[in-house]
mmCIF file of C-alpha atoms in Angstrom:
data_model
loop_
_atom_site.group_PDB
_atom_site.id
_atom_site.type_symbol
_atom_site.label_atom_id
_atom_site.label_comp_id
_atom_site.label_asym_id
_atom_site.label_seq_id
_atom_site.Cartn_x
_atom_site.Cartn_y
_atom_site.Cartn_z
ATOM 1 C CA UNK A 1 -16.615 11.738 -29.902
ATOM 2 C CA UNK A 2 -16.215 13.901 -26.782
ATOM 3 C CA UNK A 3 -12.968 14.550 -24.923
ATOM 4 C CA UNK A 4 -13.412 11.865 -22.262
ATOM 5 C CA UNK A 5 -14.175 9.237 -24.899
ATOM 6 C CA UNK A 6 -11.094 10.252 -26.874
ATOM 7 C CA UNK A 7 -8.850 10.031 -23.794
ATOM 8 C CA UNK A 8 -10.382 6.710 -22.739
ATOM 9 C CA UNK A 9 -9.850 5.259 -26.202
ATOM 10 C CA UNK A 10 -6.288 6.562 -26.449
ATOM 11 C CA UNK A 11 -5.380 5.168 -23.028
ATOM 12 C CA UNK A 12 -6.786 1.768 -23.941
ATOM 13 C CA UNK A 13 -4.909 1.720 -27.233
ATOM 14 C CA UNK A 14 -1.663 2.988 -25.688
ATOM 15 C CA UNK A 15 -1.811 0.153 -23.149
ATOM 16 C CA UNK A 16 -2.344 -2.278 -26.013
ATOM 17 C CA UNK A 17 0.385 -0.859 -28.276
ATOM 18 C CA UNK A 18 2.943 -0.820 -25.474
ATOM 19 C CA UNK A 19 2.124 -4.375 -24.479
ATOM 20 C CA UNK A 20 1.432 -3.431 -20.883
ATOM 21 C CA UNK A 21 -0.935 -6.380 -20.492
ATOM 22 C CA UNK A 22 1.843 -8.839 -21.284
ATOM 23 C CA UNK A 23 3.657 -10.959 -18.698
ATOM 24 C CA UNK A 24 6.805 -9.458 -20.211
ATOM 25 C CA UNK A 25 5.741 -5.835 -19.949
ATOM 26 C CA UNK A 26 7.838 -3.645 -22.272
ATOM 27 C CA UNK A 27 10.513 -6.368 -22.409
ATOM 28 C CA UNK A 28 11.147 -5.869 -18.682
ATOM 29 C CA UNK A 29 10.710 -9.522 -17.767
ATOM 30 C CA UNK A 30 8.007 -8.451 -15.316
ATOM 31 C CA UNK A 31 4.269 -7.960 -15.311
ATOM 32 C CA UNK A 32 3.027 -4.404 -14.859
ATOM 33 C CA UNK A 33 1.931 -5.121 -11.275
ATOM 34 C CA UNK A 34 5.278 -6.734 -10.411
ATOM 35 C CA UNK A 35 7.149 -3.753 -11.827
ATOM 36 C CA UNK A 36 5.067 -1.309 -9.776
ATOM 37 C CA UNK A 37 5.683 -3.215 -6.548
ATOM 38 C CA UNK A 38 9.428 -3.592 -7.091
ATOM 39 C CA UNK A 39 9.779 0.044 -8.138
ATOM 40 C CA UNK A 40 7.956 1.234 -5.013
ATOM 41 C CA UNK A 41 10.039 -0.995 -2.734
ATOM 42 C CA UNK A 42 13.264 0.069 -4.436
ATOM 43 C CA UNK A 43 12.474 3.702 -3.650
ATOM 44 C CA UNK A 44 10.914 3.293 -0.198
ATOM 45 C CA UNK A 45 12.546 0.208 1.276
ATOM 46 C CA UNK A 46 10.707 -1.845 3.884
ATOM 47 C CA UNK A 47 6.990 -1.160 3.391
ATOM 48 C CA UNK A 48 3.837 -2.360 5.172
ATOM 49 C CA UNK A 49 1.516 -4.483 3.038
ATOM 50 C CA UNK A 50 -1.339 -2.046 3.672
ATOM 51 C CA UNK A 51 0.732 0.865 2.384
ATOM 52 C CA UNK A 52 1.224 -0.954 -0.908
ATOM 53 C CA UNK A 53 -2.529 -1.530 -1.066
ATOM 54 C CA UNK A 54 -3.263 2.161 -0.654
ATOM 55 C CA UNK A 55 -0.464 3.641 -2.742
ATOM 56 C CA UNK A 56 -0.652 1.244 -5.697
ATOM 57 C CA UNK A 57 -4.427 0.909 -5.806
ATOM 58 C CA UNK A 58 -4.335 -2.878 -6.150
ATOM 59 C CA UNK A 59 -7.049 -5.018 -4.588
ATOM 60 C CA UNK A 60 -5.955 -7.172 -1.663
ATOM 61 C CA UNK A 61 -6.323 -10.541 -3.397
ATOM 62 C CA UNK A 62 -4.349 -9.462 -6.474
ATOM 63 C CA UNK A 63 -1.628 -7.861 -4.368
ATOM 64 C CA UNK A 64 -1.315 -10.988 -2.225
ATOM 65 C CA UNK A 65 -0.880 -13.173 -5.319
ATOM 66 C CA UNK A 66 1.689 -10.868 -6.874
ATOM 67 C CA UNK A 67 3.636 -10.538 -3.622
ATOM 68 C CA UNK A 68 3.681 -14.331 -3.212
ATOM 69 C CA UNK A 69 4.960 -14.704 -6.764
ATOM 70 C CA UNK A 70 7.743 -12.168 -6.229
ATOM 71 C CA UNK A 71 8.665 -13.827 -2.944
ATOM 72 C CA UNK A 72 8.915 -17.241 -4.610
ATOM 73 C CA UNK A 73 11.328 -15.759 -7.167
ATOM 74 C CA UNK A 74 13.558 -14.390 -4.430
ATOM 75 C CA UNK A 75 12.840 -10.780 -5.406
ATOM 76 C CA UNK A 76 11.338 -9.707 -2.073
ATOM 77 C CA UNK A 77 11.057 -10.864 1.514
ATOM 78 C CA UNK A 78 7.869 -10.832 3.558
ATOM 79 C CA UNK A 79 8.018 -10.691 7.350
ATOM 80 C CA UNK A 80 5.672 -10.013 10.231
ATOM 81 C CA UNK A 81 5.661 -6.380 11.236
ATOM 82 C CA UNK A 82 7.812 -5.567 14.256
ATOM 83 C CA UNK A 83 5.186 -3.114 15.489
ATOM 84 C CA UNK A 84 2.056 -5.157 14.758
ATOM 85 C CA UNK A 85 2.358 -8.933 14.434
ATOM 86 C CA UNK A 86 -0.970 -9.067 12.591
ATOM 87 C CA UNK A 87 0.529 -7.105 9.708
ATOM 88 C CA UNK A 88 3.206 -7.909 7.133
ATOM 89 C CA UNK A 89 6.175 -5.843 6.004
ATOM 90 C CA UNK A 90 7.690 -6.271 2.558
ATOM 91 C CA UNK A 91 11.215 -5.405 1.472
ATOM 92 C CA UNK A 92 13.109 -5.762 -1.775
ATOM 93 C CA UNK A 93 16.045 -8.178 -2.003
ATOM 94 C CA UNK A 94 19.204 -7.708 -4.120
ATOM 95 C CA UNK A 95 17.840 -9.950 -6.879
ATOM 96 C CA UNK A 96 14.628 -7.940 -6.998
ATOM 97 C CA UNK A 97 16.542 -4.663 -7.135
ATOM 98 C CA UNK A 98 18.695 -6.017 -9.940
ATOM 99 C CA UNK A 99 15.631 -7.086 -11.909
ATOM 100 C CA UNK A 100 13.793 -3.777 -11.603
ATOM 101 C CA UNK A 101 16.928 -1.840 -12.573
ATOM 102 C CA UNK A 102 17.420 -4.070 -15.617
ATOM 103 C CA UNK A 103 13.710 -3.897 -16.375
ATOM 104 C CA UNK A 104 13.726 -0.102 -16.253
ATOM 105 C CA UNK A 105 16.632 -0.095 -18.681
ATOM 106 C CA UNK A 106 14.760 -2.299 -21.148
ATOM 107 C CA UNK A 107 11.642 -0.147 -20.852
ATOM 108 C CA UNK A 108 13.686 2.978 -21.552
ATOM 109 C CA UNK A 109 14.990 1.375 -24.739
ATOM 110 C CA UNK A 110 11.469 0.602 -25.958
ATOM 111 C CA UNK A 111 10.206 4.102 -25.184
ATOM 112 C CA UNK A 112 13.217 5.730 -26.838
ATOM 113 C CA UNK A 113 12.644 3.657 -29.966
ATOM 114 C CA UNK A 114 9.090 4.991 -30.133
ATOM 115 C CA UNK A 115 10.072 8.604 -29.462
ATOM 116 C CA UNK A 116 12.655 8.526 -32.248
ATOM 117 C CA UNK A 117 9.756 8.662 -34.708
ATOM 118 C CA UNK A 118 8.678 12.063 -33.383
ATOM 119 C CA UNK A 119 10.366 15.434 -33.769
ATOM 120 C CA UNK A 120 11.611 17.458 -30.793
ATOM 121 C CA UNK A 121 8.406 19.467 -30.406
ATOM 122 C CA UNK A 122 6.204 16.369 -30.558
ATOM 123 C CA UNK A 123 8.281 14.560 -27.948
ATOM 124 C CA UNK A 124 8.257 17.619 -25.682
ATOM 125 C CA UNK A 125 4.471 17.877 -25.958
ATOM 126 C CA UNK A 126 4.072 14.177 -25.162
ATOM 127 C CA UNK A 127 6.204 14.452 -22.020
ATOM 128 C CA UNK A 128 4.366 17.577 -20.850
ATOM 129 C CA UNK A 129 0.915 16.142 -21.575
ATOM 130 C CA UNK A 130 1.600 12.857 -19.798
ATOM 131 C CA UNK A 131 2.808 14.708 -16.696
ATOM 132 C CA UNK A 132 -0.107 17.138 -16.658
ATOM 133 C CA UNK A 133 -2.699 14.396 -17.100
ATOM 134 C CA UNK A 134 -1.113 12.343 -14.316
ATOM 135 C CA UNK A 135 -1.198 15.300 -11.914
ATOM 136 C CA UNK A 136 -4.841 15.990 -12.755
ATOM 137 C CA UNK A 137 -5.617 12.321 -12.103
ATOM 138 C CA UNK A 138 -3.711 12.453 -8.826
ATOM 139 C CA UNK A 139 -5.536 15.582 -7.676
ATOM 140 C CA UNK A 140 -8.905 14.059 -8.536
ATOM 141 C CA UNK A 141 -8.071 10.893 -6.607
ATOM 142 C CA UNK A 142 -6.743 12.756 -3.555
ATOM 143 C CA UNK A 143 -9.886 14.872 -3.347
ATOM 144 C CA UNK A 144 -11.935 11.671 -3.243
ATOM 145 C CA UNK A 145 -9.581 9.801 -0.917
ATOM 146 C CA UNK A 146 -6.804 11.522 1.018
ATOM 147 C CA UNK A 147 -5.462 8.323 2.598
ATOM 148 C CA UNK A 148 -2.585 8.186 0.102
ATOM 149 C CA UNK A 149 -1.105 11.403 1.514
ATOM 150 C CA UNK A 150 1.667 10.415 3.922
ATOM 151 C CA UNK A 151 3.120 13.102 6.172
ATOM 152 C CA UNK A 152 6.522 12.103 7.507
ATOM 153 C CA UNK A 153 10.073 13.178 8.109
ATOM 154 C CA UNK A 154 12.005 13.280 4.874
ATOM 155 C CA UNK A 155 14.116 10.152 4.494
ATOM 156 C CA UNK A 156 17.543 10.336 2.905
ATOM 157 C CA UNK A 157 16.326 8.812 -0.361
ATOM 158 C CA UNK A 158 13.777 11.630 -0.784
ATOM 159 C CA UNK A 159 15.871 14.562 0.457
ATOM 160 C CA UNK A 160 16.963 15.653 -3.017
ATOM 161 C CA UNK A 161 13.359 15.675 -4.256
ATOM 162 C CA UNK A 162 12.200 17.602 -1.184
ATOM 163 C CA UNK A 163 14.839 20.307 -1.600
ATOM 164 C CA UNK A 164 14.095 20.475 -5.325
ATOM 165 C CA UNK A 165 10.407 21.150 -4.640
ATOM 166 C CA UNK A 166 11.233 23.854 -2.085
ATOM 167 C CA UNK A 167 13.692 25.535 -4.447
ATOM 168 C CA UNK A 168 11.174 25.417 -7.283
ATOM 169 C CA UNK A 169 8.481 27.128 -5.228
ATOM 170 C CA UNK A 170 10.703 29.753 -3.613
ATOM 171 C CA UNK A 171 12.664 30.716 -6.720
ATOM 172 C CA UNK A 172 9.889 30.656 -9.324
ATOM 173 C CA UNK A 173 7.064 32.045 -7.206
ATOM 174 C CA UNK A 174 8.841 34.246 -4.654
ATOM 175 C CA UNK A 175 12.066 35.270 -6.436
ATOM 176 C CA UNK A 176 14.211 33.961 -3.592
ATOM 177 C CA UNK A 177 17.715 32.839 -4.672
ATOM 178 C CA UNK A 178 18.064 29.059 -4.829
ATOM 179 C CA UNK A 179 21.155 29.046 -2.609
ATOM 180 C CA UNK A 180 19.129 30.448 0.311
ATOM 181 C CA UNK A 181 16.642 27.579 0.388
ATOM 182 C CA UNK A 182 18.725 24.649 1.730
ATOM 183 C CA UNK A 183 19.534 24.923 5.433
ATOM 184 C CA UNK A 184 23.068 24.783 6.785
ATOM 185 C CA UNK A 185 24.042 21.547 8.507
ATOM 186 C CA UNK A 186 25.117 23.335 11.685
ATOM 187 C CA UNK A 187 21.448 24.277 12.234
ATOM 188 C CA UNK A 188 20.657 20.540 12.386
ATOM 189 C CA UNK A 189 17.451 20.968 10.380
ATOM 190 C CA UNK A 190 14.593 18.506 10.371
ATOM 191 C CA UNK A 191 12.693 18.261 7.093
ATOM 192 C CA UNK A 192 9.161 16.951 6.722
ATOM 193 C CA UNK A 193 7.282 16.110 3.568
ATOM 194 C CA UNK A 194 3.903 15.241 2.183
ATOM 195 C CA UNK A 195 4.436 12.171 0.030
ATOM 196 C CA UNK A 196 2.089 10.383 -2.347
ATOM 197 C CA UNK A 197 3.621 7.179 -3.638
ATOM 198 C CA UNK A 198 7.020 8.193 -4.971
ATOM 199 C CA UNK A 199 6.110 11.892 -5.333
ATOM 200 C CA UNK A 200 7.032 14.627 -2.859
ATOM 201 C CA UNK A 201 4.148 17.114 -3.035
ATOM 202 C CA UNK A 202 4.853 19.258 0.025
ATOM 203 C CA UNK A 203 7.811 20.130 2.234
ATOM 204 C CA UNK A 204 8.736 22.163 5.304
ATOM 205 C CA UNK A 205 11.572 22.356 7.814
ATOM 206 C CA UNK A 206 12.398 23.178 11.413
ATOM 207 C CA UNK A 207 15.736 24.206 12.892
ATOM 208 C CA UNK A 208 17.320 25.706 16.005
ATOM 209 C CA UNK A 209 18.916 29.125 15.688
ATOM 210 C CA UNK A 210 20.128 31.174 18.667
ATOM 211 C CA UNK A 211 18.576 28.558 20.966
ATOM 212 C CA UNK A 212 15.150 29.105 19.398
ATOM 213 C CA UNK A 213 13.126 26.719 17.261
ATOM 214 C CA UNK A 214 12.221 28.085 13.839
ATOM 215 C CA UNK A 215 9.784 26.750 11.254
ATOM 216 C CA UNK A 216 9.805 27.535 7.555
ATOM 217 C CA UNK A 217 10.749 26.471 4.018
ATOM 218 C CA UNK A 218 7.048 25.666 3.736
ATOM 219 C CA UNK A 219 6.051 24.746 0.193
ATOM 220 C CA UNK A 220 3.348 22.735 -1.565
ATOM 221 C CA UNK A 221 3.288 21.806 -5.245
ATOM 222 C CA UNK A 222 1.144 24.568 -6.746
ATOM 223 C CA UNK A 223 -0.743 22.054 -8.884
ATOM 224 C CA UNK A 224 -2.010 20.294 -5.752
ATOM 225 C CA UNK A 225 -2.899 23.223 -3.536
ATOM 226 C CA UNK A 226 -6.323 23.762 -2.058
ATOM 227 C CA UNK A 227 -6.989 20.148 -1.061
ATOM 228 C CA UNK A 228 -5.611 20.184 2.490
ATOM 229 C CA UNK A 229 -2.061 18.933 1.958
ATOM 230 C CA UNK A 230 -0.468 22.073 3.393
ATOM 231 C CA UNK A 231 -2.548 22.046 6.561
ATOM 232 C CA UNK A 232 -1.735 18.395 7.261
ATOM 233 C CA UNK A 233 1.957 19.086 6.728
ATOM 234 C CA UNK A 234 1.945 22.139 8.999
ATOM 235 C CA UNK A 235 0.143 20.374 11.858
ATOM 236 C CA UNK A 236 2.389 17.313 11.707
ATOM 237 C CA UNK A 237 5.661 19.244 11.542
ATOM 238 C CA UNK A 238 4.771 21.772 14.245
ATOM 239 C CA UNK A 239 3.564 18.988 16.518
ATOM 240 C CA UNK A 240 6.807 17.084 15.923
ATOM 241 C CA UNK A 241 8.846 20.139 16.934
ATOM 242 C CA UNK A 242 6.848 20.558 20.134
ATOM 243 C CA UNK A 243 7.279 16.856 20.862
ATOM 244 C CA UNK A 244 11.026 17.445 20.525
ATOM 245 C CA UNK A 245 10.918 19.735 23.539
ATOM 246 C CA UNK A 246 10.122 23.140 22.072
ATOM 247 C CA UNK A 247 7.852 25.465 24.035
ATOM 248 C CA UNK A 248 7.776 28.145 21.343
ATOM 249 C CA UNK A 249 8.293 28.150 17.583
ATOM 250 C CA UNK A 250 9.252 31.241 15.611
ATOM 251 C CA UNK A 251 8.496 31.817 11.955
ATOM 252 C CA UNK A 252 8.868 34.616 9.434
ATOM 253 C CA UNK A 253 6.027 33.979 7.023
ATOM 254 C CA UNK A 254 4.205 35.495 4.088
ATOM 255 C CA UNK A 255 0.605 36.586 4.518
ATOM 256 C CA UNK A 256 -0.968 33.376 3.222
ATOM 257 C CA UNK A 257 1.116 31.267 5.617
ATOM 258 C CA UNK A 258 0.420 33.612 8.539
ATOM 259 C CA UNK A 259 -3.278 33.126 7.851
ATOM 260 C CA UNK A 260 -2.777 29.366 8.090
ATOM 261 C CA UNK A 261 -0.680 29.594 11.260
ATOM 262 C CA UNK A 262 -3.344 31.688 12.988
ATOM 263 C CA UNK A 263 -5.474 28.541 12.964
ATOM 264 C CA UNK A 264 -2.841 27.023 15.252
ATOM 265 C CA UNK A 265 -2.644 29.870 17.752
ATOM 266 C CA UNK A 266 0.173 31.943 16.278
ATOM 267 C CA UNK A 267 0.746 35.535 17.367
ATOM 268 C CA UNK A 268 2.284 38.328 15.310
ATOM 269 C CA UNK A 269 5.270 39.729 17.183
ATOM 270 C CA UNK A 270 6.574 42.388 14.829
ATOM 271 C CA UNK A 271 6.036 44.487 11.759
ATOM 272 C CA UNK A 272 6.245 42.956 8.278
ATOM 273 C CA UNK A 273 9.585 43.372 6.522
ATOM 274 C CA UNK A 274 10.421 43.254 2.835
ATOM 275 C CA UNK A 275 12.051 40.043 1.673
ATOM 276 C CA UNK A 276 12.869 39.804 -2.032
ATOM 277 C CA UNK A 277 9.915 41.905 -3.096
ATOM 278 C CA UNK A 278 7.296 40.572 -0.705
ATOM 279 C CA UNK A 279 6.630 41.069 2.989
ATOM 280 C CA UNK A 280 7.202 38.495 5.703
ATOM 281 C CA UNK A 281 5.776 38.794 9.189
ATOM 282 C CA UNK A 282 7.486 37.535 12.364
ATOM 283 C CA UNK A 283 5.256 35.200 14.365
ATOM 284 C CA UNK A 284 5.403 32.909 17.366
ATOM 285 C CA UNK A 285 3.408 29.805 18.256
ATOM 286 C CA UNK A 286 3.352 28.692 21.871
ATOM 287 C CA UNK A 287 2.938 25.022 22.660
ATOM 288 C CA UNK A 288 -0.083 25.542 24.897
ATOM 289 C CA UNK A 289 -1.868 27.610 22.240
ATOM 290 C CA UNK A 290 -1.061 25.065 19.531
ATOM 291 C CA UNK A 291 -2.385 22.130 21.553
ATOM 292 C CA UNK A 292 -5.557 24.029 22.369
ATOM 293 C CA UNK A 293 -6.056 24.950 18.707
ATOM 294 C CA UNK A 294 -5.754 21.422 17.326
ATOM 295 C CA UNK A 295 -7.746 19.621 20.029
#
């Protein structure tokens, strides 16, 4: 039996052993599809129907049935979109939030009962393997279909995750102290992210210092690099800054980021300087050059 057959068999049997096909999935009181929808809405709030389609990978007919069922139970509300009356927006209600919180608690109990039969090393390997396989699956899916990648300003409920990703990249890969990564409130920073479902996979920030717009804190999950996430994030964030009235954006960037920014019309305006063991180069991007580069 080859590796793909082994994984396929194990996944099928895990689903069976955990009872994920049941209408009372892992004693949560919910089906698996219902739990996914409520969990997504709990994290993201009001969500367009089409976003659920894309992010959860459920076919339209099945999603419509599940949404109708949740609505009839008073777990969610469905309204016409305020921006497009042809579309529907879905939001979680207090009863739905209560049920997914309780459901998550019951699921945790079941999983903990299972893990108690393994020693510390076994449990650690299981956690690591599940995460690594999920990321590989995510990368494979994003290469085939990038529509799940949402570039947006970081909302309050994702700010902690965004900062955590930035700190992880800058401290582990660039030896920059963690306390230097978050931006001071007096700089009134704007943070942007690349989000896939409930995962923050890229982050960057812009801020005003000495009456000049600056761009930085640019980081992408190293496991998902090379598939265009960083470029999308850079274009969106830089464009947003220019739309906020900036005529020029300054950045002190490492060589790989300078190479990216040159695609958007950046100019080098000084000599590289050492910053925690690596060089950073001062650059500037003018609005006119940026617009010309992306059009």
